[in-house]
Coordinates of C-alpha atoms and ligand atoms in Angstrom, one line a residue:
M1 CA 30.7 2.3 46.2
K2 CA 31.2 -0.4 43.8
D3 CA 28.5 -2.5 45.2
E4 CA 26.1 0.4 45.1
E5 CA 26.9 0.6 41.3
M6 CA 26.3 -2.9 40.9
K7 CA 22.6 -2.7 42.4
P8 CA 19.9 -3.5 40.0
L9 CA 17.7 -0.6 39.2
I10 CA 14.1 -0.8 40.7
A11 CA 11.3 0.7 38.9
F12 CA 7.7 1.3 40.1
G13 CA 5.5 1.3 37.1
I14 CA 1.9 2.8 37.2
E15 CA -0.7 1.7 34.8
S16 CA -4.0 3.6 34.2
T17 CA -5.0 3.9 30.6
A18 CA -8.4 2.4 30.8
H19 CA -10.3 -0.1 33.2
T20 CA -7.2 -1.2 35.1
F21 CA -5.2 0.6 37.9
G22 CA -2.1 -1.3 38.3
I23 CA 1.2 -1.0 40.1
G24 CA 4.4 -3.3 38.9
I25 CA 7.7 -3.4 40.7
V26 CA 10.4 -4.7 38.3
D27 CA 14.2 -4.5 38.5
S28 CA 16.6 -4.3 35.7
D29 CA 17.5 -7.9 36.0
K30 CA 14.1 -8.7 34.7
R31 CA 12.8 -9.8 38.2
I32 CA 9.0 -9.1 38.7
L33 CA 8.8 -8.1 42.3
A34 CA 5.1 -7.4 42.3
N35 CA 2.1 -6.9 39.8
V36 CA -0.9 -5.9 41.5
R37 CA -3.8 -4.7 39.7
R38 CA -7.6 -4.1 39.8
A39 CA -10.0 -3.6 36.9
Y40 CA -13.1 -1.6 36.7
S41 CA -16.0 -3.5 35.7
T42 CA -19.9 -3.1 35.1
E43 CA -23.1 -5.3 34.9
Q44 CA -24.7 -3.4 32.2
E45 CA -23.2 0.0 31.0
G46 CA -19.8 0.5 29.4
M47 CA -17.1 2.6 30.8
I48 CA -17.7 6.3 31.7
P49 CA -14.4 7.8 31.8
A50 CA -15.1 9.8 34.9
K51 CA -16.4 6.9 36.8
V52 CA -13.6 4.8 36.0
A53 CA -11.0 7.7 37.1
D54 CA -12.9 7.6 40.3
F55 CA -12.4 4.2 40.7
H56 CA -8.5 4.5 40.2
I57 CA -8.4 7.2 42.7
K58 CA -10.3 5.1 45.3
N59 CA -8.1 2.2 44.8
A60 CA -4.7 3.7 44.1
E61 CA -3.3 3.7 47.9
E62 CA -4.5 0.2 48.7
I63 CA -2.8 -1.0 45.6
I64 CA 0.5 0.8 46.1
R65 CA 0.7 -0.6 49.6
E66 CA -0.2 -4.2 48.4
A67 CA 2.5 -3.9 45.7
L68 CA 5.1 -2.6 48.0
T69 CA 4.5 -5.1 50.6
K70 CA 4.3 -8.0 47.9
A71 CA 7.9 -6.6 46.8
N72 CA 8.9 -6.3 50.5
L73 CA 10.3 -2.7 49.7
S74 CA 9.5 0.6 50.6
M75 CA 9.5 3.9 48.3
K76 CA 13.1 4.6 49.6
D77 CA 14.0 1.4 47.5
I78 CA 12.7 2.7 44.2
G79 CA 15.1 4.1 41.9
L80 CA 12.7 5.2 38.9
I81 CA 8.9 5.9 38.8
S82 CA 7.5 4.9 35.3
F83 CA 3.9 5.6 34.3
S84 CA 1.6 5.1 31.3
Q85 CA 1.6 8.4 29.5
G86 CA -0.6 7.5 26.7
P87 CA -2.6 6.6 24.7
G88 CA -5.7 6.0 26.6
M89 CA -8.5 7.8 28.4
G90 CA -7.7 11.3 29.3
H91 CA -9.4 11.2 33.0
C92 CA -7.9 7.8 33.7
L93 CA -4.1 8.7 32.4
R94 CA -4.3 11.8 34.5
V95 CA -4.8 9.9 37.8
G96 CA -1.8 7.7 37.1
A97 CA 0.4 10.7 35.8
I98 CA -0.5 12.8 39.1
I99 CA 0.3 10.0 41.3
A100 CA 3.7 9.4 39.5
R101 CA 4.5 13.1 39.8
S102 CA 3.8 13.2 43.5
L103 CA 5.8 10.3 44.4
A104 CA 8.6 11.4 42.2
L105 CA 8.7 14.7 43.9
K106 CA 8.1 13.5 47.3
Y107 CA 10.8 10.7 47.2
K108 CA 13.0 12.8 44.7
I109 CA 13.0 9.7 42.3
P110 CA 13.5 10.1 38.4
I111 CA 10.3 10.0 36.5
I112 CA 9.5 8.7 32.9
G113 CA 6.3 8.6 31.0
V114 CA 6.2 5.4 28.7
N115 CA 3.9 4.4 25.5
H116 CA 1.3 1.7 26.8
C117 CA 1.3 -0.2 23.4
I118 CA 5.3 -0.6 23.3
A119 CA 5.0 -1.6 26.9
H120 CA 3.0 -4.6 25.8
L121 CA 5.7 -5.5 23.2
E122 CA 8.8 -5.2 25.5
I123 CA 7.3 -7.1 28.4
G124 CA 6.8 -10.0 26.0
K125 CA 10.3 -9.8 24.9
A126 CA 11.4 -9.6 28.6
L127 CA 9.4 -12.7 29.5
T128 CA 10.0 -15.0 26.6
E129 CA 12.8 -15.9 24.3
A130 CA 11.5 -13.7 21.4
K131 CA 14.1 -11.3 20.3
D132 CA 12.5 -9.2 17.7
P133 CA 8.8 -10.3 17.3
V134 CA 5.9 -8.9 15.4
L135 CA 3.2 -8.2 18.1
L136 CA -0.4 -8.9 17.7
Y137 CA -1.7 -6.5 20.3
A138 CA -5.3 -7.4 20.6
S139 CA -6.8 -5.7 23.7
G140 CA -10.3 -4.3 24.4
A141 CA -9.5 -0.8 22.9
N142 CA -6.7 -1.4 20.8
T143 CA -6.0 -4.0 17.9
Q144 CA -2.6 -3.4 16.3
I145 CA 0.1 -5.2 14.6
I146 CA 3.4 -3.6 15.9
A147 CA 6.9 -4.4 15.0
F148 CA 10.1 -2.4 15.6
E149 CA 11.5 -1.7 12.1
S150 CA 14.1 1.2 10.7
N151 CA 14.4 2.7 14.2
R152 CA 10.8 3.0 15.2
Y153 CA 8.1 0.9 16.6
R154 CA 5.6 0.6 13.5
I155 CA 2.0 -0.3 13.2
F156 CA 1.7 -2.6 10.1
G157 CA -2.0 -2.9 10.7
E158 CA -5.0 -2.0 12.8
S159 CA -8.6 -1.7 13.3
L160 CA -10.3 0.8 11.4
D161 CA -13.1 1.0 14.0
I162 CA -13.4 -0.6 17.4
G163 CA -10.9 -2.7 19.1
V164 CA -11.6 -6.6 18.8
G165 CA -11.9 -6.9 22.7
N166 CA -14.7 -4.0 22.6
F167 CA -16.3 -5.9 19.6
I168 CA -16.3 -9.0 21.5
D169 CA -17.6 -7.3 24.7
A170 CA -20.4 -5.5 22.5
F171 CA -21.8 -8.6 20.9
A172 CA -21.5 -10.5 24.4
R173 CA -23.5 -7.4 26.2
Y174 CA -26.2 -7.8 23.2
I175 CA -26.7 -11.6 23.9
K176 CA -26.9 -10.7 27.7
L177 CA -23.5 -12.3 28.7
G178 CA -22.6 -9.3 30.8
F179 CA -18.9 -7.8 30.9
P180 CA -16.1 -8.7 30.2
G181 CA -17.7 -11.1 27.6
G182 CA -14.3 -12.5 26.0
P183 CA -14.2 -15.7 28.5
K184 CA -17.8 -16.4 28.2
I185 CA -17.9 -16.2 24.6
E186 CA -14.7 -18.4 24.5
A187 CA -16.5 -21.1 26.6
L188 CA -19.9 -21.1 24.6
A189 CA -17.6 -21.3 21.2
K190 CA -16.1 -24.4 22.5
Q191 CA -19.4 -26.2 22.5
S192 CA -19.7 -26.0 18.5
D193 CA -18.0 -26.7 15.5
N194 CA -20.7 -25.6 13.3
Y195 CA -19.4 -22.7 11.1
I196 CA -22.0 -20.1 10.0
M197 CA -20.9 -17.7 7.1
L198 CA -20.2 -14.2 8.5
P199 CA -18.6 -11.1 6.7
Y200 CA -14.7 -11.5 6.6
V201 CA -13.3 -7.9 6.6
V202 CA -9.6 -7.3 5.8
K203 CA -8.6 -4.2 3.9
G204 CA -5.0 -4.4 3.0
M205 CA -3.2 -4.8 6.2
D206 CA -6.2 -3.5 8.5
V207 CA -9.3 -5.1 9.9
S208 CA -12.7 -3.8 10.8
F209 CA -15.4 -5.1 13.2
G210 CA -18.6 -2.9 12.9
G211 CA -20.1 -4.8 10.0
I212 CA -19.6 -8.2 11.5
L213 CA -21.1 -7.1 14.8
T214 CA -24.3 -5.6 13.0
N215 CA -24.4 -9.0 11.1
L216 CA -24.1 -11.2 14.2
K217 CA -26.8 -9.1 15.8
Q218 CA -29.2 -9.5 13.0
K219 CA -28.4 -13.3 13.1
Y220 CA -29.2 -13.4 16.8
D221 CA -32.3 -11.5 16.6
S222 CA -33.7 -13.8 13.7
G223 CA -33.8 -16.5 16.3
M224 CA -32.5 -19.0 13.5
Y225 CA -29.2 -19.8 15.0
K226 CA -27.7 -21.3 18.2
I227 CA -25.8 -19.0 20.4
E228 CA -22.9 -21.5 20.5
D229 CA -22.6 -21.5 16.7
L230 CA -22.6 -17.7 16.6
C231 CA -19.8 -17.5 19.3
Y232 CA -17.8 -20.2 17.5
S233 CA -18.4 -18.5 14.2
M234 CA -17.4 -15.2 15.5
Q235 CA -14.2 -16.5 16.9
E236 CA -13.1 -18.3 13.6
T237 CA -13.8 -15.2 11.6
V238 CA -12.2 -12.4 13.6
F239 CA -9.2 -14.5 14.8
A240 CA -8.7 -15.6 11.2
M241 CA -8.5 -11.9 10.2
L242 CA -6.0 -11.1 13.0
I243 CA -3.7 -14.2 12.1
E244 CA -4.1 -13.0 8.5
V245 CA -2.6 -9.5 8.8
S246 CA -0.3 -10.8 11.3
E247 CA 1.2 -13.3 9.1
R248 CA 1.6 -10.6 6.3
A249 CA 3.4 -8.3 8.8
M250 CA 5.8 -11.1 9.4
A251 CA 6.4 -12.0 5.8
H252 CA 6.8 -8.0 4.9
C253 CA 9.3 -7.6 8.0
R254 CA 11.0 -10.9 7.3
K255 CA 10.5 -11.7 11.2
N256 CA 9.9 -15.1 12.4
E257 CA 8.6 -14.5 15.7
L258 CA 4.9 -13.7 16.5
L259 CA 3.9 -12.5 20.0
L260 CA 0.5 -12.2 21.3
G261 CA -0.5 -9.5 23.9
G262 CA -3.6 -7.6 25.2
G263 CA -6.6 -9.3 26.8
V264 CA -7.8 -11.1 24.1
A265 CA -4.5 -12.8 23.7
C266 CA -5.8 -14.8 26.8
N267 CA -8.1 -16.8 24.1
K268 CA -6.9 -20.3 23.7
R269 CA -8.3 -20.7 20.4
L270 CA -6.4 -17.4 19.3
Q271 CA -3.4 -18.9 20.6
E272 CA -4.0 -22.1 18.7
M273 CA -4.4 -20.4 15.4
A274 CA -1.2 -18.3 16.0
E275 CA 0.8 -21.5 16.9
K276 CA -0.4 -23.0 13.7
M277 CA 0.4 -20.3 11.5
A278 CA 3.7 -19.8 12.9
T279 CA 4.5 -23.5 12.4
E280 CA 3.5 -23.3 9.0
R281 CA 5.9 -20.7 8.1
G282 CA 8.6 -22.1 10.1
A283 CA 8.4 -19.2 12.8
K284 CA 7.6 -19.5 16.4
A285 CA 4.7 -18.2 18.4
Y286 CA 5.2 -16.7 21.9
F287 CA 2.3 -16.3 24.6
L288 CA 2.4 -14.7 27.9
E289 CA 1.0 -15.5 31.2
N290 CA -2.6 -13.8 31.3
Q291 CA -1.4 -11.3 34.1
F292 CA 1.1 -9.9 31.4
N293 CA -1.6 -9.9 28.6
V294 CA -3.9 -7.8 30.3
D295 CA -3.2 -4.4 31.4
N296 CA -0.6 -4.4 34.2
G297 CA 1.9 -2.1 35.9
A298 CA 4.8 -4.5 35.4
M299 CA 5.1 -3.9 31.7
I300 CA 5.2 -0.1 32.4
A301 CA 7.9 -0.5 35.1
W302 CA 10.0 -2.6 32.6
L303 CA 9.6 -0.1 29.6
G304 CA 10.6 2.6 32.1
I305 CA 13.6 0.8 32.9
L306 CA 14.6 0.2 29.2
E307 CA 14.0 3.9 28.5
Y308 CA 16.0 5.2 31.3
L309 CA 19.0 2.7 30.6
R310 CA 18.9 4.1 26.8
G311 CA 19.3 7.7 28.6
K312 CA 15.7 9.0 28.6
R313 CA 15.2 11.7 31.2
Q314 CA 11.9 13.7 31.8
T315 CA 11.4 16.6 33.9
I316 CA 8.0 17.2 35.8
S317 CA 6.9 19.5 33.0
E318 CA 7.3 17.0 30.3
T319 CA 5.0 14.5 31.9
G320 CA 1.7 15.7 30.4
I321 CA -0.6 13.0 29.5
R322 CA -0.6 12.0 25.8
P323 CA -4.1 10.4 25.1
Y324 CA -3.8 10.0 21.4
W325 CA 0.1 9.1 21.4
R326 CA 0.8 7.1 18.4
T327 CA 3.2 4.0 18.6
D328 CA 5.6 5.4 15.6
E329 CA 6.0 8.7 16.8
E330 CA 9.6 8.4 18.4
E331 CA 12.7 7.3 16.5
Y332 CA 15.2 5.2 18.6
Ligands
AMP401 P1 -7.4 -5.3 27.9 O1 -8.0 -4.1 27.3 O2 -6.1 -5.6 27.2 O3 -7.3 -5.4 29.6 O4 -8.3 -6.6 27.6 C1 -9.6 -6.7 28.0 C2 -10.2 -7.6 26.7 O5 -9.9 -8.7 26.8 C3 -11.7 -7.4 26.9 O6 -12.5 -7.0 26.0 C4 -12.1 -8.9 27.2 O7 -13.5 -9.3 26.8 C5 -10.9 -9.5 26.6 N1 -10.8 -10.9 26.8 C6 -10.4 -11.5 28.2 N2 -10.3 -12.5 28.1 C7 -10.7 -13.1 26.9 C8 -10.8 -14.5 26.3 N3 -10.4 -15.5 26.8 N4 -11.1 -14.4 25.0 C9 -11.2 -13.1 24.3 N5 -11.3 -12.1 24.7 C10 -10.7 -12.0 26.0
MG402 MG1 -3.4 -2.7 27.0

C-alpha cells in the first residue's frame, strides 16, 4: 500500500486548440514520457476550423497509440486525463474534449480541463530553473505577456489585433513563402542588416500588427526594397516591441525572470534580444526546446497534474469547452 502511494501520478494530456493535435504523457516527477504531435498545414489558404477538426479526428488514434508506445504504457497506467479546455477554436477544442471524456469514462480515470496559455507558462517553469517568470507568449494566434501576480495568472500586455505568428505568416503568404512563414522569414532576415523604417506600434502595454502588415505590403508592392531587408526590418521592429512590453512587465511586477513560449519563441533573433534585455537589467532569460515552445500535449498533461495536486476535480458535465477562456478568470 505504501509503495502504491509513492508512485508518481501519470497524466495523459490532449492538446487541440488550433492546428496541432498533440498527446503528452508526463508524470508528477516532471518526467516527459512522450510528447507526440502533428500539425495541420496548408499550401495556400489559412485554417478553416472544420477542416482542422477533421484533421484532428483522422490523426487522433494514431497519435494516441504512438504516445503510449513511446511511453511504454497502456491506458490502465494513466492516473489523470487532462485536455485543453480553452481558449481556442471551438471545432478543434471539441475534438480533444470528446476524446478526453471518452477515455475518462471508459477507463474510469479522473478528467481535468486546463487553460492552454497557462500551460505554456507552467511547462516553462517545470523544464527550466525559472521560479516565477514573466512569460512572453508569442504564438500564431496569441501574443500575451503573462505573469502570476496576486493569486491570478494575469495578462500584462497583449496584441490588440492579430497574434505575432499570424502576422508573420500573413506577410510570408503575401510574399509567396507559404505557411508557416516564421522559419523562412528568419532565414531571409539573417541575410540582411539594412534596417528600413517601419511603424513601431506599442500602445501602453499592448502591441498591434495590422498597420505594420499594411506598410510592409505597400513596401513590397513598390518593388523598391529587397525581400531580405524587409524580413530583417520586420523582425527587428516587432521583436523590439515585444521585448519592450516584456521588460516593462518585469519592472512593474519586480520579477527578474523572463520566459519565452509559443512558436515564435523558436526564433533565434527573438531569443537573442530577450537575452540582451534580461542581462542588461540583471535578470535572466529562459528558453525551451522547440517541441515545448509550440503547442504540445506535454504542457497540458503537466498543468493537469499541477491542478489535480492543488485539489481541482471536475465532473464530466463541467468539461464543456471554453473557446474564449481568459487567462485571468480563476483565482488560485
Ligand atoms: P504556435 O501557434 O505556438 O504553434 O506557433 C506557430 C507560429 O510560430 C507560426 O505562426 C509560425 O510561423 C511561428 N514560428 C515558428 N517558427 C518560427 C521562427 N523560427 N521564427 C518566427 N516565427 C516562427
Ligand atoms: Mg499555444
